[in-house]
Amino acid sequence: MINNSLIQLKPNEKAIIGEIVNCGSARKRLYELGLNKGAKVTMVKNDIGPVILNLYGHKLALGRGLASKIIVG
Amino acid sequence: MNTIALVGNPNSGKTTLFNALTGSNQHVGNWPGVTVEKKEGKVTHNDTEFNIVDLPGTYSLGAYSEDEVVARDFILKDNPDVVINVVDATNLERGMYLTTQLLEMGTKIILVLNMMDEAKAKNIEIDIKKLSKNLGVPVVATVASKRKGLDMLLEESISYINKEANQRSIKSYGDYMDKEILHIENILEGSNFDYPKKWLAIKLLEGDMDVLNYIEKNVQKDNFERIKNITGKSQDFELEIVDKRYEFVGEIISSSVVKPEVEKVTLTDKVDKIITNKFLGLPIFAIIMFFIFQITFVIGSDLLGGYVATAIEMFGEFVLNLLEGLNAPELLTSFLVEGIIGGVGAVFEFIPLIVVLYFFLGILEDTGYMARAAYIMDGIMRALGLHGKTFISMIVGFGCNVPGVMAARTLENKKDRMIAILINPFMSCGARLPIYLVFIAAFFPDNGGVVLFTLYVLGIITALILGKIFSKTLFKGESSYFIMELPPYRLPSFRVVIRDMWDKVWDFIHRAGTIIFVVISLLWVLSILPLGVEPYSQESILGRIGTFLAPIFVPAGFGTWQATVSLFAGIAAKEAVVAILGMVYAGVSEGSQLTLALQSVFTPLTAISFMVMTLFYTPCAAVLATVKSETGSSKWAIFIALYPFVLGWIASVIIYQVGTLLGF
Ligand SMILES: Nc1nc2c(ncn2[C@@H]2O[C@H](COP(=O)(O)OP(=O)(O)OP(=O)(O)O)[C@@H](O)[C@H]2O)c(=O)[nH]1
Ligand SMILES: [Mg+2]
């Protein structure tokens, strides 16, 4: 398991997006949504169900499986 | 005529702008993925006529789901004269990623910064002149929902169409990438393409499958191999290109947009804390739905429904007296009073209900709750092997299953999409509502809201269970990942809600006046033939057909020829069920009181069994046709015509048999 992925962030924690690994065509979709390398995000909700991120002041919900494949720095 | 296409991210306000410009009435909602097919309209400004095309929202030109393919194909193949690129002004960072791609392609664009009211509220300052200068394209600020900036936009369009464009684009993708781009461009040299060669080269390096297929068809085999050797060299080309695009966007924005450092905690944040809460989310959702049905019932049926019913009854008596006074032929009187007023009129009684239900569903859509519903349901959906977004297509299906089936286009993966299509008909549509209501009025007048809610929930649960079965049998494999924007909550605009509601109500009325009218007229003829028999009796042709088929439904408790005929007529359009019952029972009791007639032939148990059958059985012809066109195969249309029928039959037989055993 990747131990510095989005899924480890606590609510209100900020992070910078790094690599996105092993998720096929979803990677490109994430890039297009602004989750490219270097993007700044804030975790909004991370308990059950998809995580909710704040990206440029907008909310983005990502499935937990996917969130665990996004490495943050 | 000049063609203008509206292109932009989902939920950026394209359709709102389209409606405002063309005076159309296309569906608007505060969630991504409302529009799934292209729509056209016209507008004339200063003697120039434009053909305006509204497209589904898309995040990029690399298509991902079916609705995005529609947008992409239009931009690439239909060559609009100018593209109006609609961007949410509060989210330029992301919206302009698509802009960058349009610029790469050399498309002539006008940048529209929509939602300027929200940008202002967030204290985002945008220097429009500078932005325009940086990009080399006209930039217009709009508030589409308040019709602000429209004239300016049209004027820019007129002048830009006839002007030479001098748009900026990304100059360099880095030395290494530039070399590879040039390399591919050289290989492409000598052949003719519909697209700029540099753009093709970039798309190839980006790994765009459609462009790859296009190139394969249009270049010689050895050249194609050479290109594939280059693009196959690294996985990181895609990343490099994406980075360059964001760099370009960042550069443009940094000198023209100022965003406040610290973001305010918005109302959306506060509301979401409760609405998406892990314990409260689902109960709140259930309560909202329950109240919608309860209120629909109370206002639509108890409060208003009675007036319409009385009005129709009075009208019927008026016509009857009039015709009798005129000594009109008996057949004409029977056709008009029993067939048309008794039958088609029975459908009209439910207009108040439809109005109220659609009003509330409209509010649900426009506030931004839809996306949250999908979010909240994702857990359950995932456990069943379904995608959370399927739930949106399900809620859309409450209105009508045709848009419900089409809404499945937003699901990227084939498996998710097919399942969403196949389970949608179990979402009880507005046309089935009248059936429940006459039976509720006849047998459960005190618990209308509860019965209605239970039926809808039964539909949802059945859809979910079937989804699970399909994902284990017909369509194996993983669901795609859940990725969804949660738009800010917005105060529903009264105009939008009323307009969307009116659109659906009008559709309902229109269907009553067309397809239902035709079905009723045909069956009326069958019900009085052969001449000389008692009309609407078992001896009529209709009666005999019904009697022949009725044994199918004897085990379910409603094996009368009347019920049988109404069910089969309902396959043409579900409203026909009530219309037929209204017609054949119009003569049974005093006046046209359908409920009284039903009380004498159904029992509470058979009423339930019949309602469950109508909830489940074969969707109407329009849905079957949509399933055929959306799946591209008659096989699935036949499948969806048959299995719900069998399922409905089994369910109603069980209800009736078990209920009888228990002594109901
Ligand atoms: N505040 C504000 N809201 C707007 C504006 N324009 C549109 N909206 C709202 O934004 C939401 C989305 O509008 P649509 O027109 O459906 O967006 P769309 O781009 O067609 O969306 P898709 O069809 O999903 O791609 C609706 O709730 C509109 O009422 C605007 O200028 N200001
Ligand atoms: Mg739209």
PDB file of C-alpha atoms in Angstrom, chain A residues 11-12 18-40 42 44-69, chain B residues 58-65 68 88 90-91 93-94 97 101 122 203 206-208 235-236 238-239 242-243 246 259 263 268-270 272-273 276-279 372 375 378-379 412 481-488:
ATOM      1  CA  PRO A  11     -10.049  16.695   7.030  1.00  0.00           C
ATOM      2  CA  ASN A  12      -8.651  20.212   6.568  1.00  0.00           C
ATOM      3  CA  GLY A  18       2.326  14.081  -6.920  1.00  0.00           C
ATOM      4  CA  GLU A  19       2.243  10.998  -9.120  1.00  0.00           C
ATOM      5  CA  ILE A  20      -0.921   9.121  -9.916  1.00  0.00           C
ATOM      6  CA  VAL A  21      -0.335   5.410 -10.293  1.00  0.00           C
ATOM      7  CA  ASN A  22      -2.102   2.286 -11.535  1.00  0.00           C
ATOM      8  CA  CYS A  23      -5.504   3.553 -12.414  1.00  0.00           C
ATOM      9  CA  GLY A  24      -5.658   3.294 -16.181  1.00  0.00           C
ATOM     10  CA  SER A  25      -7.652   5.865 -18.062  1.00  0.00           C
ATOM     11  CA  ALA A  26      -8.827   7.522 -14.840  1.00  0.00           C
ATOM     12  CA  ARG A  27      -5.417   9.160 -14.549  1.00  0.00           C
ATOM     13  CA  LYS A  28      -6.062  11.312 -17.551  1.00  0.00           C
ATOM     14  CA  ARG A  29      -9.481  12.257 -16.281  1.00  0.00           C
ATOM     15  CA  LEU A  30      -7.944  13.358 -13.002  1.00  0.00           C
ATOM     16  CA  TYR A  31      -5.452  15.513 -14.871  1.00  0.00           C
ATOM     17  CA  GLU A  32      -8.253  17.100 -16.816  1.00  0.00           C
ATOM     18  CA  LEU A  33     -10.062  17.878 -13.605  1.00  0.00           C
ATOM     19  CA  GLY A  34      -7.043  19.756 -12.352  1.00  0.00           C
ATOM     20  CA  LEU A  35      -5.439  17.038 -10.255  1.00  0.00           C
ATOM     21  CA  ASN A  36      -2.185  17.247 -12.127  1.00  0.00           C
ATOM     22  CA  LYS A  37       1.211  17.198 -10.513  1.00  0.00           C
ATOM     23  CA  GLY A  38       1.679  20.221  -8.288  1.00  0.00           C
ATOM     24  CA  ALA A  39      -1.997  20.995  -7.776  1.00  0.00           C
ATOM     25  CA  LYS A  40      -2.884  22.115  -4.256  1.00  0.00           C
ATOM     26  CA  THR A  42      -7.439  20.395   0.824  1.00  0.00           C
ATOM     27  CA  VAL A  44     -12.776  18.161   3.119  1.00  0.00           C
ATOM     28  CA  LYS A  45     -14.287  14.843   4.088  1.00  0.00           C
ATOM     29  CA  ASN A  46     -12.699  11.472   4.581  1.00  0.00           C
ATOM     30  CA  ASP A  47     -14.668   8.959   6.598  1.00  0.00           C
ATOM     31  CA  ILE A  48     -16.890   6.586   4.708  1.00  0.00           C
ATOM     32  CA  GLY A  49     -17.786   6.773   1.044  1.00  0.00           C
ATOM     33  CA  PRO A  50     -15.811   8.724  -1.517  1.00  0.00           C
ATOM     34  CA  VAL A  51     -13.457  11.391  -0.188  1.00  0.00           C
ATOM     35  CA  ILE A  52     -14.324  15.008  -0.892  1.00  0.00           C
ATOM     36  CA  LEU A  53     -11.528  17.359  -1.882  1.00  0.00           C
ATOM     37  CA  ASN A  54     -11.381  21.079  -2.237  1.00  0.00           C
ATOM     38  CA  LEU A  55      -9.576  21.944  -5.449  1.00  0.00           C
ATOM     39  CA  TYR A  56      -9.382  25.607  -6.452  1.00  0.00           C
ATOM     40  CA  GLY A  57     -12.374  26.324  -4.243  1.00  0.00           C
ATOM     41  CA  HIS A  58     -14.508  23.602  -5.822  1.00  0.00           C
ATOM     42  CA  LYS A  59     -15.544  20.268  -4.445  1.00  0.00           C
ATOM     43  CA  LEU A  60     -14.538  17.040  -6.048  1.00  0.00           C
ATOM     44  CA  ALA A  61     -15.622  13.609  -4.831  1.00  0.00           C
ATOM     45  CA  LEU A  62     -13.290  10.697  -5.550  1.00  0.00           C
ATOM     46  CA  GLY A  63     -13.852   7.016  -4.837  1.00  0.00           C
ATOM     47  CA  ARG A  64     -11.648   5.671  -2.047  1.00  0.00           C
ATOM     48  CA  GLY A  65      -9.932   3.193  -4.344  1.00  0.00           C
ATOM     49  CA  LEU A  66      -8.909   5.975  -6.636  1.00  0.00           C
ATOM     50  CA  ALA A  67      -7.872   8.294  -3.810  1.00  0.00           C
ATOM     51  CA  SER A  68      -5.450   5.659  -2.587  1.00  0.00           C
ATOM     52  CA  LYS A  69      -3.644   5.790  -5.923  1.00  0.00           C
TER      53      LYS A  69
ATOM     54  CA  THR B  58     -16.820  17.957 -21.504  1.00  0.00           C
ATOM     55  CA  TYR B  59     -13.545  18.340 -19.633  1.00  0.00           C
ATOM     56  CA  SER B  60     -11.344  17.744 -22.634  1.00  0.00           C
ATOM     57  CA  LEU B  61     -11.327  16.768 -26.261  1.00  0.00           C
ATOM     58  CA  GLY B  62     -10.170  13.279 -25.406  1.00  0.00           C
ATOM     59  CA  ALA B  63     -13.561  11.638 -25.088  1.00  0.00           C
ATOM     60  CA  TYR B  64     -14.158   9.511 -22.058  1.00  0.00           C
ATOM     61  CA  SER B  65     -17.891   8.865 -21.907  1.00  0.00           C
ATOM     62  CA  GLU B  68     -18.432  13.653 -24.326  1.00  0.00           C
ATOM     63  CA  ASP B  88     -17.231  28.993 -14.945  1.00  0.00           C
ATOM     64  CA  THR B  90     -15.011  30.905 -10.374  1.00  0.00           C
ATOM     65  CA  ASN B  91     -12.973  28.017 -11.732  1.00  0.00           C
ATOM     66  CA  GLU B  93      -7.911  27.033 -13.586  1.00  0.00           C
ATOM     67  CA  ARG B  94      -9.827  24.012 -14.682  1.00  0.00           C
ATOM     68  CA  TYR B  97      -7.714  23.523 -19.698  1.00  0.00           C
ATOM     69  CA  GLN B 101      -7.087  22.349 -26.162  1.00  0.00           C
ATOM     70  CA  LYS B 122     -16.150  35.154  -4.002  1.00  0.00           C
ATOM     71  CA  LYS B 203      -2.830  14.132 -29.899  1.00  0.00           C
ATOM     72  CA  GLU B 206      -0.955  12.198 -25.831  1.00  0.00           C
ATOM     73  CA  GLY B 207      -2.138   8.696 -26.657  1.00  0.00           C
ATOM     74  CA  ASP B 208      -5.543   9.668 -28.054  1.00  0.00           C
ATOM     75  CA  GLN B 235       4.352   6.851 -20.988  1.00  0.00           C
ATOM     76  CA  ASP B 236       5.228  10.327 -19.873  1.00  0.00           C
ATOM     77  CA  GLU B 238       0.883  12.540 -21.902  1.00  0.00           C
ATOM     78  CA  LEU B 239       2.002  13.959 -18.591  1.00  0.00           C
ATOM     79  CA  VAL B 242      -0.877  18.055 -19.642  1.00  0.00           C
ATOM     80  CA  ASP B 243       1.692  19.922 -17.583  1.00  0.00           C
ATOM     81  CA  TYR B 246      -1.672  23.846 -17.119  1.00  0.00           C
ATOM     82  CA  LYS B 259      -8.260  35.416  -6.120  1.00  0.00           C
ATOM     83  CA  GLU B 263     -11.299  31.313   1.137  1.00  0.00           C
ATOM     84  CA  THR B 268     -22.287  25.075   0.707  1.00  0.00           C
ATOM     85  CA  ASP B 269     -19.605  23.876   3.122  1.00  0.00           C
ATOM     86  CA  LYS B 270     -21.925  24.185   6.072  1.00  0.00           C
ATOM     87  CA  ASP B 272     -22.675  19.708   3.097  1.00  0.00           C
ATOM     88  CA  LYS B 273     -21.422  18.940   6.595  1.00  0.00           C
ATOM     89  CA  THR B 276     -23.205  14.268   3.371  1.00  0.00           C
ATOM     90  CA  ASN B 277     -22.664  13.270   6.988  1.00  0.00           C
ATOM     91  CA  LYS B 278     -21.938   9.582   7.336  1.00  0.00           C
ATOM     92  CA  PHE B 279     -24.840   8.965   9.695  1.00  0.00           C
ATOM     93  CA  ARG B 372     -25.043  14.705  -3.306  1.00  0.00           C
ATOM     94  CA  TYR B 375     -22.472  10.712  -3.481  1.00  0.00           C
ATOM     95  CA  ASP B 378     -22.256   5.464  -3.828  1.00  0.00           C
ATOM     96  CA  GLY B 379     -21.520   3.215  -0.856  1.00  0.00           C
ATOM     97  CA  GLU B 412     -17.835   6.000 -18.742  1.00  0.00           C
ATOM     98  CA  TYR B 481     -13.908   4.868 -10.432  1.00  0.00           C
ATOM     99  CA  PHE B 482     -16.227   7.356  -8.830  1.00  0.00           C
ATOM    100  CA  ILE B 483     -15.207  10.842  -9.911  1.00  0.00           C
ATOM    101  CA  MET B 484     -17.723  13.592  -9.560  1.00  0.00           C
ATOM    102  CA  GLU B 485     -17.849  17.286  -8.978  1.00  0.00           C
ATOM    103  CA  LEU B 486     -20.148  18.525  -6.267  1.00  0.00           C
ATOM    104  CA  PRO B 487     -21.380  21.884  -7.525  1.00  0.00           C
ATOM    105  CA  PRO B 488     -22.113  24.669  -5.043  1.00  0.00           C
TER     106      PRO B 488
END
